[in-house]
Amino acid sequence: MATSGGKVLDFEEYVRTRQEALLRSARRLVPDPVDAQDLLQTALVRTYGRWDGIADKSLADAYLRRVMINTRTEWWRARKLEEVPTEQLPDASVDDGTEQRADRALLMDILGVLAPKQRSVVVLRHWEQMSTEETAAALGMSTGTVKSTLHRALARLRQELQMRDIDARMLERGERERERCAA
């Protein structure tokens, strides 16, 4: 099933080995799992036509993620907003995502306390959900080094979270004391 230069075979092999990671990336872009699969398939179709133009195949993941982002943006712009008039407004509240943004900001801030190598291991293992072996290969280290680095990094993150929690409680306690004294 190979065409000129083995283009089909190379692309099929790439998709077969990277499809789970690419689907996880698509799931981060769109909340619905079916839409994520559609997004990935659309990106793969668009990438297939340009596969030979990707000189450095190690950048194929980045290329495909960019295609997924652009495709999702196109879909978002093309959507039709359908409003349905009603006599009464619904009582349902809308989650504004403030907590998610705060959690993400905290996570990004706390990751900053890690050394670059530790941060890379944590991101690849837990954010990209790579296996220990995949992480070791991506970072050029042994699996044992990945495991020990991850263990130390997670311990450091736990410690930092505890310290911040203690600081927040002390700050809150101080504010209550000031309010009580002022009253």
mmCIF file of N, CA and C in Angstrom, residues 71-80:
data_model
loop_
_atom_site.group_PDB
_atom_site.id
_atom_site.type_symbol
_atom_site.label_atom_id
_atom_site.label_comp_id
_atom_site.label_asym_id
_atom_site.label_seq_id
_atom_site.Cartn_x
_atom_site.Cartn_y
_atom_site.Cartn_z
ATOM 1 N N THR A 71 -7.962 24.126 12.901
ATOM 2 C CA THR A 71 -9.243 23.519 12.526
ATOM 3 C C THR A 71 -10.308 23.837 13.566
ATOM 4 N N ARG A 72 -9.954 23.711 14.836
ATOM 5 C CA ARG A 72 -10.910 24.032 15.890
ATOM 6 C C ARG A 72 -11.343 25.490 15.803
ATOM 7 N N THR A 73 -10.408 26.377 15.505
ATOM 8 C CA THR A 73 -10.733 27.797 15.360
ATOM 9 C C THR A 73 -11.680 28.005 14.183
ATOM 10 N N GLU A 74 -11.428 27.323 13.072
ATOM 11 C CA GLU A 74 -12.331 27.411 11.913
ATOM 12 C C GLU A 74 -13.729 26.943 12.286
ATOM 13 N N TRP A 75 -13.813 25.829 13.002
ATOM 14 C CA TRP A 75 -15.117 25.304 13.408
ATOM 15 C C TRP A 75 -15.830 26.300 14.312
ATOM 16 N N TRP A 76 -15.084 26.891 15.242
ATOM 17 C CA TRP A 76 -15.686 27.828 16.170
ATOM 18 C C TRP A 76 -16.231 29.045 15.430
ATOM 19 N N ARG A 77 -15.468 29.540 14.463
ATOM 20 C CA ARG A 77 -15.918 30.707 13.703
ATOM 21 C C ARG A 77 -17.120 30.396 12.822
ATOM 22 N N ALA A 78 -17.199 29.155 12.354
ATOM 23 C CA ALA A 78 -18.265 28.784 11.424
ATOM 24 C C ALA A 78 -19.553 28.348 12.134
ATOM 25 N N ARG A 79 -19.502 28.176 13.435
ATOM 26 C CA ARG A 79 -20.689 27.674 14.135
ATOM 27 C C ARG A 79 -21.838 28.678 14.025
ATOM 28 N N LYS A 80 -23.004 28.161 14.051
ATOM 29 C CA LYS A 80 -24.178 29.021 14.014
ATOM 30 C C LYS A 80 -24.741 29.105 15.423
#
